[in-house]
Amino acid sequence: MSKTPSLARRTKSFQASPTAALDAAAKRLAAEGHTVCNLASGEPDMEPVAAIREAAAKAAMGGYSKYTQVSGTLSLRQAVSRALLRDQGLSYQPDQIVVSAGAKQALFNAFSCLLDPDDEAILPAPYWVSYPEQIKLAGGRPVIVPADAAGGYKLTPEALSQALSPKSRLLVLNSPNNPSGAVYTDSELSALVEVALDHGLTIVSDEVYQQVLYPPARHVSPASLSAAAFSATVLISGVSKTYAMTGWRIGYLASPDPDLIRAAAALQSQTSGNPTAVAQRAAEVAWDLPPEATRHQLAAFTARRRLVLDALAEVTGTELVPPNGAFYGFLSIAGCLRRWREEAADAFCERLLAEDKVAVVPGSAFGAPDAIRFSFAVADDVLKEALVRLTQALRR
Ligand SMILES: Cc1ncc(COP(=O)(O)O)c(C=O)c1O
């Protein structure tokens, strides 16, 4: 007699990523023959530049198929170290870097190594979907601090101070931000870092969109602000967004704290082991590319951002804070929800997919229930069609 497996209690708290679920739903509809505009998932539509793909092909054909060091090869970590120095003036040694299967795993390693049971992690909302779930999986407690459209969706030092408690352990910062596109200026970041340092917080700084910027926005890492900020920061980044390498799964954690590096490497050695060897070779080439190599990607995002801003400028009941970085439109539809007598954007997103065949993500996934997020890192014709359907649905 067959018996269904009984699951561990811990699985009750597992939430699948809503962006991945929506992406899958959109792909299902497309497979059924519908013309779907899929703006749910956050990945550049372009292919990585030829040099990156050639490096992977060469590695695959050249027998590069064995385990590597768990934290990534020395030459890859040297390439990360060079890129951090070149792009941000930050000096990390290769032994201060752990390369993982994407920034997602690097973040999970960081939360798992930093949070004791019931430690609080301060998380400004809107936030990237995986932070609260990963913090909870690590045994910590996310303390969500809302930031609104009027303030450009940015955490203020006052709000941060108010959220502090004796259990506060770390602050999560993500600039440029997914989903809002907010980019903190030097002085905004300095003010937050000062509060964090005064209270002995560790700063987990997710910088995966550091190169996806719309001038005059400029990327600043908290690690660059002072020697104390460098020590307190765990810097997370990866190749997914800058080099259009989402599927290659390479990201990293960098920190001058040898204990954290040892712990993250030990955790990874018992879970996934090294990131994929062939992808490591490709990422090494990516990180050594000059900025011009990916300028065409940024030019495409810049033009599409303009399309988004123009299309949504005049839609009553909505508000779009122009994104200064990343490639998402984060549209508050609070005015529309009041008109429709709805409490959250979830039902609108469901209808938009079912009736108009446009996949966007409800803001509830990001801790901002009266907004929707859509990616503009999609082909021009898909974006144009999606904007027509979306604006019609919002006006309906
Ligand atoms: C803010 C943020 N951090 C981390 C990640 C994960 O990136 P990776 O593909 O390197 O795991 C994403 C991906 O969407 C993201 O938006």
mmCIF file of C-alpha atoms and ligand atoms in Angstrom:
data_model
loop_
_atom_site.group_PDB
_atom_site.id
_atom_site.type_symbol
_atom_site.label_atom_id
_atom_site.label_comp_id
_atom_site.label_asym_id
_atom_site.label_seq_id
_atom_site.Cartn_x
_atom_site.Cartn_y
_atom_site.Cartn_z
ATOM 1 C CA MET A 1 0.000 0.000 0.000
ATOM 2 C CA SER A 2 1.437 3.334 -0.992
ATOM 3 C CA LYS A 3 1.506 6.081 1.580
ATOM 4 C CA THR A 4 1.850 9.792 0.830
ATOM 5 C CA PRO A 5 4.842 11.261 2.614
ATOM 6 C CA SER A 6 4.047 13.344 5.674
ATOM 7 C CA LEU A 7 5.807 16.656 5.508
ATOM 8 C CA ALA A 8 7.834 18.375 8.181
ATOM 9 C CA ARG A 9 5.960 21.121 10.054
ATOM 10 C CA ARG A 10 8.487 23.654 8.818
ATOM 11 C CA THR A 11 7.157 23.262 5.250
ATOM 12 C CA LYS A 12 3.895 24.962 6.314
ATOM 13 C CA SER A 13 5.727 28.278 6.334
ATOM 14 C CA PHE A 14 7.279 27.797 2.866
ATOM 15 C CA GLN A 15 5.870 30.312 0.384
ATOM 16 C CA ALA A 16 6.674 29.896 -3.297
ATOM 17 C CA SER A 17 8.011 33.039 -4.961
ATOM 18 C CA PRO A 18 4.965 34.938 -6.313
ATOM 19 C CA THR A 19 6.964 36.335 -9.231
ATOM 20 C CA ALA A 20 8.030 32.829 -10.266
ATOM 21 C CA ALA A 21 4.412 31.616 -9.890
ATOM 22 C CA LEU A 22 3.059 34.438 -12.078
ATOM 23 C CA ASP A 23 5.755 33.884 -14.650
ATOM 24 C CA ALA A 24 4.748 30.207 -14.773
ATOM 25 C CA ALA A 25 1.026 31.110 -15.112
ATOM 26 C CA ALA A 26 1.812 33.468 -18.011
ATOM 27 C CA LYS A 27 3.898 30.787 -19.728
ATOM 28 C CA ARG A 28 1.044 28.290 -19.318
ATOM 29 C CA LEU A 29 -1.387 30.681 -21.029
ATOM 30 C CA ALA A 30 1.127 31.280 -23.831
ATOM 31 C CA ALA A 31 1.495 27.501 -24.294
ATOM 32 C CA GLU A 32 -2.299 27.313 -24.695
ATOM 33 C CA GLY A 33 -1.980 29.657 -27.659
ATOM 34 C CA HIS A 34 -2.792 33.054 -26.102
ATOM 35 C CA THR A 35 -0.749 36.131 -26.968
ATOM 36 C CA VAL A 36 0.515 36.899 -23.500
ATOM 37 C CA CYS A 37 2.564 39.949 -22.514
ATOM 38 C CA ASN A 38 4.665 38.595 -19.677
ATOM 39 C CA LEU A 39 5.988 41.445 -17.553
ATOM 40 C CA ALA A 40 6.089 39.421 -14.354
ATOM 41 C CA SER A 41 9.616 38.227 -14.097
ATOM 42 C CA GLY A 42 12.699 40.381 -13.631
ATOM 43 C CA GLU A 43 15.134 39.375 -16.308
ATOM 44 C CA PRO A 44 16.692 41.182 -19.245
ATOM 45 C CA ASP A 45 15.339 39.903 -22.576
ATOM 46 C CA MET A 46 18.759 40.108 -24.275
ATOM 47 C CA GLU A 47 21.368 37.361 -24.526
ATOM 48 C CA PRO A 48 24.702 37.802 -22.740
ATOM 49 C CA VAL A 49 27.355 39.310 -25.039
ATOM 50 C CA ALA A 50 29.239 36.847 -27.252
ATOM 51 C CA ALA A 51 32.457 36.845 -25.183
ATOM 52 C CA ILE A 52 30.540 35.482 -22.181
ATOM 53 C CA ARG A 53 28.860 32.696 -24.124
ATOM 54 C CA GLU A 54 32.092 31.803 -25.895
ATOM 55 C CA ALA A 55 33.874 31.480 -22.540
ATOM 56 C CA ALA A 56 31.210 29.041 -21.348
ATOM 57 C CA ALA A 57 31.362 27.013 -24.559
ATOM 58 C CA LYS A 58 35.147 26.852 -24.372
ATOM 59 C CA ALA A 59 35.000 25.789 -20.726
ATOM 60 C CA ALA A 60 32.425 23.091 -21.490
ATOM 61 C CA MET A 61 34.483 21.717 -24.372
ATOM 62 C CA GLY A 62 37.748 22.035 -22.438
ATOM 63 C CA GLY A 63 36.887 19.624 -19.666
ATOM 64 C CA TYR A 64 35.902 22.208 -17.144
ATOM 65 C CA SER A 65 33.517 19.821 -15.502
ATOM 66 C CA LYS A 66 34.782 18.999 -12.031
ATOM 67 C CA TYR A 67 34.036 20.379 -8.577
ATOM 68 C CA THR A 68 35.759 23.674 -7.879
ATOM 69 C CA GLN A 69 36.502 25.366 -4.572
ATOM 70 C CA VAL A 70 33.191 25.725 -2.723
ATOM 71 C CA SER A 71 33.456 29.547 -2.657
ATOM 72 C CA GLY A 72 34.272 29.750 -6.363
ATOM 73 C CA THR A 73 37.618 29.509 -8.116
ATOM 74 C CA LEU A 74 40.385 31.847 -7.059
ATOM 75 C CA SER A 75 40.483 33.395 -10.538
ATOM 76 C CA LEU A 76 36.745 34.130 -10.395
ATOM 77 C CA ARG A 77 37.032 35.731 -6.958
ATOM 78 C CA GLN A 78 39.984 37.755 -8.252
ATOM 79 C CA ALA A 79 37.748 38.978 -11.099
ATOM 80 C CA VAL A 80 35.032 39.988 -8.575
ATOM 81 C CA SER A 81 37.659 41.778 -6.538
ATOM 82 C CA ARG A 82 38.889 43.689 -9.648
ATOM 83 C CA ALA A 83 35.330 44.645 -10.610
ATOM 84 C CA LEU A 84 34.522 45.965 -7.116
ATOM 85 C CA LEU A 85 37.690 48.080 -7.175
ATOM 86 C CA ARG A 86 37.101 49.322 -10.736
ATOM 87 C CA ASP A 87 33.408 50.138 -10.341
ATOM 88 C CA GLN A 88 33.165 51.261 -6.743
ATOM 89 C CA GLY A 89 36.695 51.816 -5.449
ATOM 90 C CA LEU A 90 36.084 49.025 -2.926
ATOM 91 C CA SER A 91 39.003 46.862 -1.911
ATOM 92 C CA TYR A 92 37.967 43.283 -1.140
ATOM 93 C CA GLN A 93 40.498 40.454 -1.221
ATOM 94 C CA PRO A 94 39.501 37.215 -2.982
ATOM 95 C CA ASP A 95 39.339 35.477 0.401
ATOM 96 C CA GLN A 96 36.675 37.988 1.465
ATOM 97 C CA ILE A 97 34.298 36.748 -1.245
ATOM 98 C CA VAL A 98 32.000 33.698 -1.436
ATOM 99 C CA VAL A 99 30.500 33.026 -4.870
ATOM 100 C CA SER A 100 27.126 31.248 -4.888
ATOM 101 C CA ALA A 101 24.369 30.073 -7.214
ATOM 102 C CA GLY A 102 23.031 33.591 -7.710
ATOM 103 C CA ALA A 103 22.651 36.544 -5.387
ATOM 104 C CA LYS A 104 19.609 34.718 -4.029
ATOM 105 C CA GLN A 105 21.766 31.995 -2.490
ATOM 106 C CA ALA A 106 24.325 34.570 -1.320
ATOM 107 C CA LEU A 107 21.506 36.387 0.533
ATOM 108 C CA PHE A 108 20.257 33.150 2.046
ATOM 109 C CA ASN A 109 23.779 32.334 3.222
ATOM 110 C CA ALA A 110 24.078 35.826 4.744
ATOM 111 C CA PHE A 111 20.767 35.697 6.636
ATOM 112 C CA SER A 112 21.442 32.142 7.819
ATOM 113 C CA CYS A 113 24.859 33.080 9.177
ATOM 114 C CA LEU A 114 23.809 36.371 10.786
ATOM 115 C CA LEU A 115 20.433 35.751 12.416
ATOM 116 C CA ASP A 116 19.830 33.905 15.666
ATOM 117 C CA PRO A 117 16.266 32.821 16.526
ATOM 118 C CA ASP A 118 14.022 35.878 16.929
ATOM 119 C CA ASP A 119 16.696 38.350 15.855
ATOM 120 C CA GLU A 120 15.064 41.192 13.982
ATOM 121 C CA ALA A 121 15.994 42.212 10.464
ATOM 122 C CA ILE A 122 14.760 45.662 9.468
ATOM 123 C CA LEU A 123 13.318 45.584 6.010
ATOM 124 C CA PRO A 124 12.113 48.699 4.200
ATOM 125 C CA ALA A 125 9.003 48.114 2.063
ATOM 126 C CA PRO A 126 8.510 47.862 -0.829
ATOM 127 C CA TYR A 127 11.044 45.035 -0.736
ATOM 128 C CA TRP A 128 12.181 42.239 -3.039
ATOM 129 C CA VAL A 129 9.935 39.205 -2.533
ATOM 130 C CA SER A 130 12.516 36.796 -1.160
ATOM 131 C CA TYR A 131 13.863 38.861 1.746
ATOM 132 C CA PRO A 132 11.078 38.229 4.295
ATOM 133 C CA GLU A 133 10.855 34.541 3.420
ATOM 134 C CA GLN A 134 14.615 34.020 3.611
ATOM 135 C CA ILE A 135 14.819 35.919 6.916
ATOM 136 C CA LYS A 136 12.080 33.677 8.341
ATOM 137 C CA LEU A 137 13.719 30.524 6.967
ATOM 138 C CA ALA A 138 16.895 31.610 8.773
ATOM 139 C CA GLY A 139 14.903 31.831 12.035
ATOM 140 C CA GLY A 140 14.845 35.641 12.163
ATOM 141 C CA ARG A 141 11.945 38.065 12.205
ATOM 142 C CA PRO A 142 11.472 40.628 9.435
ATOM 143 C CA VAL A 143 10.459 44.040 10.789
ATOM 144 C CA ILE A 144 8.857 45.783 7.876
ATOM 145 C CA VAL A 145 9.123 49.555 7.659
ATOM 146 C CA PRO A 146 6.887 51.016 4.949
ATOM 147 C CA ALA A 147 8.175 53.786 2.707
ATOM 148 C CA ASP A 148 5.657 55.603 0.520
ATOM 149 C CA ALA A 149 5.508 57.083 -2.957
ATOM 150 C CA ALA A 150 5.634 60.644 -1.591
ATOM 151 C CA GLY A 151 9.060 59.885 -0.119
ATOM 152 C CA GLY A 152 10.236 58.153 -3.312
ATOM 153 C CA TYR A 153 9.810 54.756 -1.583
ATOM 154 C CA LYS A 154 12.915 55.418 0.515
ATOM 155 C CA LEU A 155 13.540 54.568 4.146
ATOM 156 C CA THR A 156 14.245 57.634 6.300
ATOM 157 C CA PRO A 157 16.610 57.719 9.304
ATOM 158 C CA GLU A 158 13.623 58.664 11.496
ATOM 159 C CA ALA A 159 11.592 55.622 10.406
ATOM 160 C CA LEU A 160 14.665 53.422 10.864
ATOM 161 C CA SER A 161 15.228 54.746 14.394
ATOM 162 C CA GLN A 162 11.609 54.088 15.295
ATOM 163 C CA ALA A 163 11.830 50.487 14.099
ATOM 164 C CA LEU A 164 14.829 49.669 16.288
ATOM 165 C CA SER A 165 14.541 47.396 19.301
ATOM 166 C CA PRO A 166 17.029 45.539 21.505
ATOM 167 C CA LYS A 167 16.561 42.574 19.147
ATOM 168 C CA SER A 168 17.485 44.501 15.966
ATOM 169 C CA ARG A 169 20.384 42.693 14.324
ATOM 170 C CA LEU A 170 20.534 43.813 10.726
ATOM 171 C CA LEU A 171 19.260 46.255 8.144
ATOM 172 C CA VAL A 172 18.532 45.208 4.578
ATOM 173 C CA LEU A 173 19.245 47.861 1.948
ATOM 174 C CA ASN A 174 18.643 47.420 -1.764
ATOM 175 C CA SER A 175 19.674 50.297 -3.992
ATOM 176 C CA PRO A 176 18.808 50.438 -6.890
ATOM 177 C CA ASN A 177 15.616 48.920 -5.564
ATOM 178 C CA ASN A 178 13.434 46.132 -6.837
ATOM 179 C CA PRO A 179 10.496 46.859 -7.149
ATOM 180 C CA SER A 180 10.478 50.667 -6.833
ATOM 181 C CA GLY A 181 13.592 51.671 -8.803
ATOM 182 C CA ALA A 182 14.579 53.983 -5.924
ATOM 183 C CA VAL A 183 18.276 54.837 -5.742
ATOM 184 C CA TYR A 184 19.628 56.292 -2.515
ATOM 185 C CA THR A 185 21.900 59.320 -2.799
ATOM 186 C CA ASP A 186 25.180 59.594 -0.952
ATOM 187 C CA SER A 187 23.693 61.758 1.799
ATOM 188 C CA GLU A 188 20.519 59.669 2.215
ATOM 189 C CA LEU A 189 22.615 56.550 2.568
ATOM 190 C CA SER A 190 25.082 58.214 4.958
ATOM 191 C CA ALA A 191 22.213 59.218 7.264
ATOM 192 C CA LEU A 192 20.852 55.660 7.348
ATOM 193 C CA VAL A 193 24.274 54.125 7.836
ATOM 194 C CA GLU A 194 24.949 56.453 10.764
ATOM 195 C CA VAL A 195 21.825 55.176 12.563
ATOM 196 C CA ALA A 196 22.700 51.579 11.713
ATOM 197 C CA LEU A 197 26.262 51.928 13.002
ATOM 198 C CA ASP A 198 25.128 53.697 16.177
ATOM 199 C CA HIS A 199 23.013 50.646 16.960
ATOM 200 C CA GLY A 200 25.582 48.049 15.958
ATOM 201 C CA LEU A 201 23.524 46.723 13.042
ATOM 202 C CA THR A 202 24.997 44.719 10.218
ATOM 203 C CA ILE A 203 23.955 46.115 6.820
ATOM 204 C CA VAL A 204 23.064 43.563 4.165
ATOM 205 C CA SER A 205 23.392 45.612 0.995
ATOM 206 C CA ASP A 206 21.890 44.002 -2.095
ATOM 207 C CA GLU A 207 23.478 45.729 -5.079
ATOM 208 C CA VAL A 208 22.458 43.434 -7.936
ATOM 209 C CA TYR A 209 21.169 46.405 -9.969
ATOM 210 C CA GLN A 210 24.254 48.546 -9.320
ATOM 211 C CA GLN A 211 24.910 49.049 -13.050
ATOM 212 C CA VAL A 212 21.282 49.527 -14.126
ATOM 213 C CA LEU A 213 21.005 53.279 -13.544
ATOM 214 C CA TYR A 214 19.364 56.220 -15.278
ATOM 215 C CA PRO A 215 21.448 59.409 -15.075
ATOM 216 C CA PRO A 216 21.910 61.476 -13.050
ATOM 217 C CA ALA A 217 21.376 58.596 -10.580
ATOM 218 C CA ARG A 218 24.658 57.214 -9.244
ATOM 219 C CA HIS A 219 25.249 54.004 -7.336
ATOM 220 C CA VAL A 220 26.699 54.293 -3.846
ATOM 221 C CA SER A 221 27.471 51.271 -1.703
ATOM 222 C CA PRO A 222 27.187 51.706 2.056
ATOM 223 C CA ALA A 223 30.538 49.899 2.197
ATOM 224 C CA SER A 224 32.167 52.894 0.495
ATOM 225 C CA LEU A 225 31.095 55.462 3.089
ATOM 226 C CA SER A 226 33.657 54.902 5.883
ATOM 227 C CA ALA A 227 35.936 52.259 7.347
ATOM 228 C CA ALA A 228 33.264 51.460 9.954
ATOM 229 C CA ALA A 229 30.579 51.146 7.261
ATOM 230 C CA PHE A 230 32.880 48.852 5.240
ATOM 231 C CA SER A 231 33.259 46.558 8.262
ATOM 232 C CA ALA A 232 29.507 46.518 8.976
ATOM 233 C CA THR A 233 28.399 45.862 5.384
ATOM 234 C CA VAL A 234 27.782 42.509 3.750
ATOM 235 C CA LEU A 235 27.747 43.320 0.046
ATOM 236 C CA ILE A 236 25.659 41.116 -2.237
ATOM 237 C CA SER A 237 25.733 41.229 -6.018
ATOM 238 C CA GLY A 238 25.856 39.050 -9.113
ATOM 239 C CA VAL A 239 25.848 38.800 -12.892
ATOM 240 C CA SER A 240 22.113 38.248 -13.467
ATOM 241 C CA LYS A 241 20.965 41.782 -14.191
ATOM 242 C CA THR A 242 24.066 43.610 -15.447
ATOM 243 C CA TYR A 243 25.147 40.911 -17.876
ATOM 244 C CA ALA A 244 21.729 39.404 -18.719
ATOM 245 C CA MET A 245 22.817 36.096 -17.118
ATOM 246 C CA THR A 246 19.822 35.241 -14.918
ATOM 247 C CA GLY A 247 19.864 31.546 -15.793
ATOM 248 C CA TRP A 248 23.590 31.126 -15.222
ATOM 249 C CA ARG A 249 23.210 31.467 -11.445
ATOM 250 C CA ILE A 250 26.272 33.333 -10.275
ATOM 251 C CA GLY A 251 26.208 35.834 -7.414
ATOM 252 C CA TYR A 252 28.376 36.588 -4.405
ATOM 253 C CA LEU A 253 28.676 37.803 -0.856
ATOM 254 C CA ALA A 254 31.623 40.043 0.101
ATOM 255 C CA SER A 255 32.608 40.939 3.642
ATOM 256 C CA PRO A 256 35.833 41.737 5.505
ATOM 257 C CA ASP A 257 34.633 39.550 8.411
ATOM 258 C CA PRO A 258 36.566 36.258 8.199
ATOM 259 C CA ASP A 259 34.094 34.508 10.518
ATOM 260 C CA LEU A 260 31.172 35.321 8.235
ATOM 261 C CA ILE A 261 33.119 34.195 5.173
ATOM 262 C CA ARG A 262 34.060 30.915 6.877
ATOM 263 C CA ALA A 263 30.475 30.319 8.019
ATOM 264 C CA ALA A 264 28.951 31.116 4.610
ATOM 265 C CA ALA A 265 31.424 28.816 2.864
ATOM 266 C CA ALA A 266 30.751 26.041 5.403
ATOM 267 C CA LEU A 267 26.980 26.370 4.920
ATOM 268 C CA GLN A 268 27.372 26.301 1.164
ATOM 269 C CA SER A 269 29.717 23.306 1.369
ATOM 270 C CA GLN A 270 26.912 21.342 3.078
ATOM 271 C CA THR A 271 24.085 22.520 0.819
ATOM 272 C CA SER A 272 24.926 23.167 -2.834
ATOM 273 C CA GLY A 273 28.723 23.002 -2.952
ATOM 274 C CA ASN A 274 30.404 25.123 -5.591
ATOM 275 C CA PRO A 275 28.448 27.197 -8.099
ATOM 276 C CA THR A 276 28.391 25.620 -11.578
ATOM 277 C CA ALA A 277 31.941 25.418 -12.922
ATOM 278 C CA VAL A 278 31.153 26.416 -16.520
ATOM 279 C CA ALA A 279 29.088 29.393 -15.368
ATOM 280 C CA GLN A 280 31.983 30.509 -13.179
ATOM 281 C CA ARG A 281 34.225 30.751 -16.257
ATOM 282 C CA ALA A 282 31.594 32.805 -18.059
ATOM 283 C CA ALA A 283 31.097 35.119 -15.070
ATOM 284 C CA GLU A 284 34.838 35.664 -14.842
ATOM 285 C CA VAL A 285 34.809 37.020 -18.395
ATOM 286 C CA ALA A 286 31.680 39.103 -17.649
ATOM 287 C CA TRP A 287 33.206 40.831 -14.645
ATOM 288 C CA ASP A 288 36.290 41.779 -16.652
ATOM 289 C CA LEU A 289 34.271 43.382 -19.472
ATOM 290 C CA PRO A 290 34.574 47.144 -19.877
ATOM 291 C CA PRO A 291 31.329 49.060 -19.153
ATOM 292 C CA GLU A 292 30.884 49.776 -22.904
ATOM 293 C CA ALA A 293 30.273 46.065 -23.528
ATOM 294 C CA THR A 294 26.815 46.212 -21.937
ATOM 295 C CA ARG A 295 25.923 49.801 -22.862
ATOM 296 C CA HIS A 296 23.431 48.609 -25.515
ATOM 297 C CA GLN A 297 21.416 46.886 -22.778
ATOM 298 C CA LEU A 298 21.237 50.042 -20.730
ATOM 299 C CA ALA A 299 20.277 52.057 -23.821
ATOM 300 C CA ALA A 300 17.370 49.666 -24.431
ATOM 301 C CA PHE A 301 16.196 49.915 -20.805
ATOM 302 C CA THR A 302 16.461 53.720 -20.954
ATOM 303 C CA ALA A 303 14.265 53.906 -24.075
ATOM 304 C CA ARG A 304 11.712 51.488 -22.598
ATOM 305 C CA ARG A 305 11.607 53.435 -19.342
ATOM 306 C CA ARG A 306 10.631 56.476 -21.433
ATOM 307 C CA LEU A 307 7.824 54.472 -23.101
ATOM 308 C CA VAL A 308 6.512 53.502 -19.654
ATOM 309 C CA LEU A 309 6.647 57.028 -18.246
ATOM 310 C CA ASP A 310 4.885 58.454 -21.322
ATOM 311 C CA ALA A 311 2.174 55.772 -21.398
ATOM 312 C CA LEU A 312 1.287 56.112 -17.729
ATOM 313 C CA ALA A 313 1.660 59.859 -17.289
ATOM 314 C CA GLU A 314 -2.052 60.614 -17.585
ATOM 315 C CA VAL A 315 -3.873 57.613 -16.147
ATOM 316 C CA THR A 316 -6.256 58.819 -13.430
ATOM 317 C CA GLY A 317 -5.942 57.091 -10.071
ATOM 318 C CA THR A 318 -2.363 55.972 -10.610
ATOM 319 C CA GLU A 319 1.030 57.287 -9.576
ATOM 320 C CA LEU A 320 4.379 56.256 -10.958
ATOM 321 C CA VAL A 321 7.526 57.456 -9.225
ATOM 322 C CA PRO A 322 10.061 57.505 -12.093
ATOM 323 C CA PRO A 323 12.526 54.676 -11.443
ATOM 324 C CA ASN A 324 16.125 55.877 -11.158
ATOM 325 C CA GLY A 325 17.504 52.369 -11.450
ATOM 326 C CA ALA A 326 16.587 48.703 -12.124
ATOM 327 C CA PHE A 327 13.985 47.949 -14.815
ATOM 328 C CA TYR A 328 10.569 47.978 -13.182
ATOM 329 C CA GLY A 329 7.586 50.243 -13.226
ATOM 330 C CA PHE A 330 6.121 50.323 -9.717
ATOM 331 C CA LEU A 331 2.711 51.844 -10.178
ATOM 332 C CA SER A 332 0.506 52.843 -7.278
ATOM 333 C CA ILE A 333 -3.101 52.266 -8.300
ATOM 334 C CA ALA A 334 -4.513 53.470 -4.958
ATOM 335 C CA GLY A 335 -6.890 55.910 -6.704
ATOM 336 C CA CYS A 336 -8.257 53.163 -8.976
ATOM 337 C CA LEU A 337 -8.696 50.780 -6.027
ATOM 338 C CA ARG A 338 -10.781 53.395 -4.188
ATOM 339 C CA ARG A 339 -12.938 53.811 -7.310
ATOM 340 C CA TRP A 340 -13.357 50.039 -7.679
ATOM 341 C CA ARG A 341 -13.851 49.546 -3.917
ATOM 342 C CA GLU A 342 -11.023 47.015 -3.823
ATOM 343 C CA GLU A 343 -8.563 46.802 -0.967
ATOM 344 C CA ALA A 344 -5.600 45.432 -2.809
ATOM 345 C CA ALA A 345 -4.236 45.214 -6.340
ATOM 346 C CA ASP A 346 -4.269 41.386 -6.301
ATOM 347 C CA ALA A 347 -7.714 41.040 -7.905
ATOM 348 C CA PHE A 348 -6.794 43.557 -10.604
ATOM 349 C CA CYS A 349 -3.649 41.572 -11.467
ATOM 350 C CA GLU A 350 -5.661 38.345 -11.672
ATOM 351 C CA ARG A 351 -8.173 39.956 -14.045
ATOM 352 C CA LEU A 352 -5.429 41.569 -16.089
ATOM 353 C CA LEU A 353 -3.897 38.167 -16.713
ATOM 354 C CA ALA A 354 -7.175 36.293 -17.262
ATOM 355 C CA GLU A 355 -8.870 38.870 -19.497
ATOM 356 C CA ASP A 356 -6.130 41.015 -21.032
ATOM 357 C CA LYS A 357 -3.352 38.424 -20.971
ATOM 358 C CA VAL A 358 -0.871 40.747 -19.307
ATOM 359 C CA ALA A 359 1.167 39.351 -16.409
ATOM 360 C CA VAL A 360 2.217 41.867 -13.753
ATOM 361 C CA VAL A 361 2.904 41.284 -10.062
ATOM 362 C CA PRO A 362 0.615 42.606 -7.311
ATOM 363 C CA GLY A 363 2.305 44.922 -4.838
ATOM 364 C CA SER A 364 1.278 42.673 -1.933
ATOM 365 C CA ALA A 365 4.232 40.482 -2.947
ATOM 366 C CA PHE A 366 6.490 43.436 -2.139
ATOM 367 C CA GLY A 367 4.719 44.685 0.996
ATOM 368 C CA ALA A 368 2.821 47.444 -0.869
ATOM 369 C CA PRO A 369 -0.691 46.141 -1.606
ATOM 370 C CA ASP A 370 -2.003 49.139 -3.556
ATOM 371 C CA ALA A 371 0.632 48.935 -6.270
ATOM 372 C CA ILE A 372 1.569 46.711 -9.189
ATOM 373 C CA ARG A 373 5.029 45.927 -10.535
ATOM 374 C CA PHE A 374 5.872 45.246 -14.134
ATOM 375 C CA SER A 375 9.236 44.668 -15.754
ATOM 376 C CA PHE A 376 10.258 46.744 -18.756
ATOM 377 C CA ALA A 377 13.205 44.466 -19.533
ATOM 378 C CA VAL A 378 11.091 42.877 -22.263
ATOM 379 C CA ALA A 379 11.120 43.272 -26.057
ATOM 380 C CA ASP A 380 9.847 46.662 -27.301
ATOM 381 C CA ASP A 381 6.801 45.243 -29.112
ATOM 382 C CA VAL A 382 5.745 43.232 -26.041
ATOM 383 C CA LEU A 383 6.116 46.288 -23.817
ATOM 384 C CA LYS A 384 4.173 48.560 -26.186
ATOM 385 C CA GLU A 385 1.303 46.089 -26.464
ATOM 386 C CA ALA A 386 1.295 45.505 -22.697
ATOM 387 C CA LEU A 387 1.112 49.235 -22.002
ATOM 388 C CA VAL A 388 -1.890 49.594 -24.323
ATOM 389 C CA ARG A 389 -3.696 46.711 -22.592
ATOM 390 C CA LEU A 390 -2.711 47.882 -19.106
ATOM 391 C CA THR A 391 -3.807 51.495 -19.573
ATOM 392 C CA GLN A 392 -7.117 50.337 -21.103
ATOM 393 C CA ALA A 393 -7.735 48.026 -18.138
ATOM 394 C CA LEU A 394 -6.917 50.783 -15.632
ATOM 395 C CA ARG A 395 -9.344 53.175 -17.351
ATOM 396 C CA ARG A 396 -12.088 50.594 -17.663
HETATM 397 C C1 LIG B 1 16.784 42.771 -5.503
HETATM 398 C C2 LIG B 1 17.179 41.434 -5.989
HETATM 399 N N1 LIG B 1 18.105 40.747 -5.292
HETATM 400 C C3 LIG B 1 18.506 39.530 -5.663
HETATM 401 C C4 LIG B 1 17.986 38.935 -6.783
HETATM 402 C C5 LIG B 1 18.465 37.560 -7.143
HETATM 403 O O1 LIG B 1 19.347 37.592 -8.199
HETATM 404 P P1 LIG B 1 20.073 36.265 -8.718
HETATM 405 O O2 LIG B 1 19.511 35.995 -10.058
HETATM 406 O O3 LIG B 1 21.524 36.644 -8.782
HETATM 407 O O4 LIG B 1 19.825 35.198 -7.738
HETATM 408 C C6 LIG B 1 17.019 39.584 -7.544
HETATM 409 C C7 LIG B 1 16.410 38.939 -8.709
HETATM 410 O O5 LIG B 1 15.345 39.273 -9.165
HETATM 411 C C8 LIG B 1 16.610 40.881 -7.142
HETATM 412 O O6 LIG B 1 15.709 41.555 -7.837
#
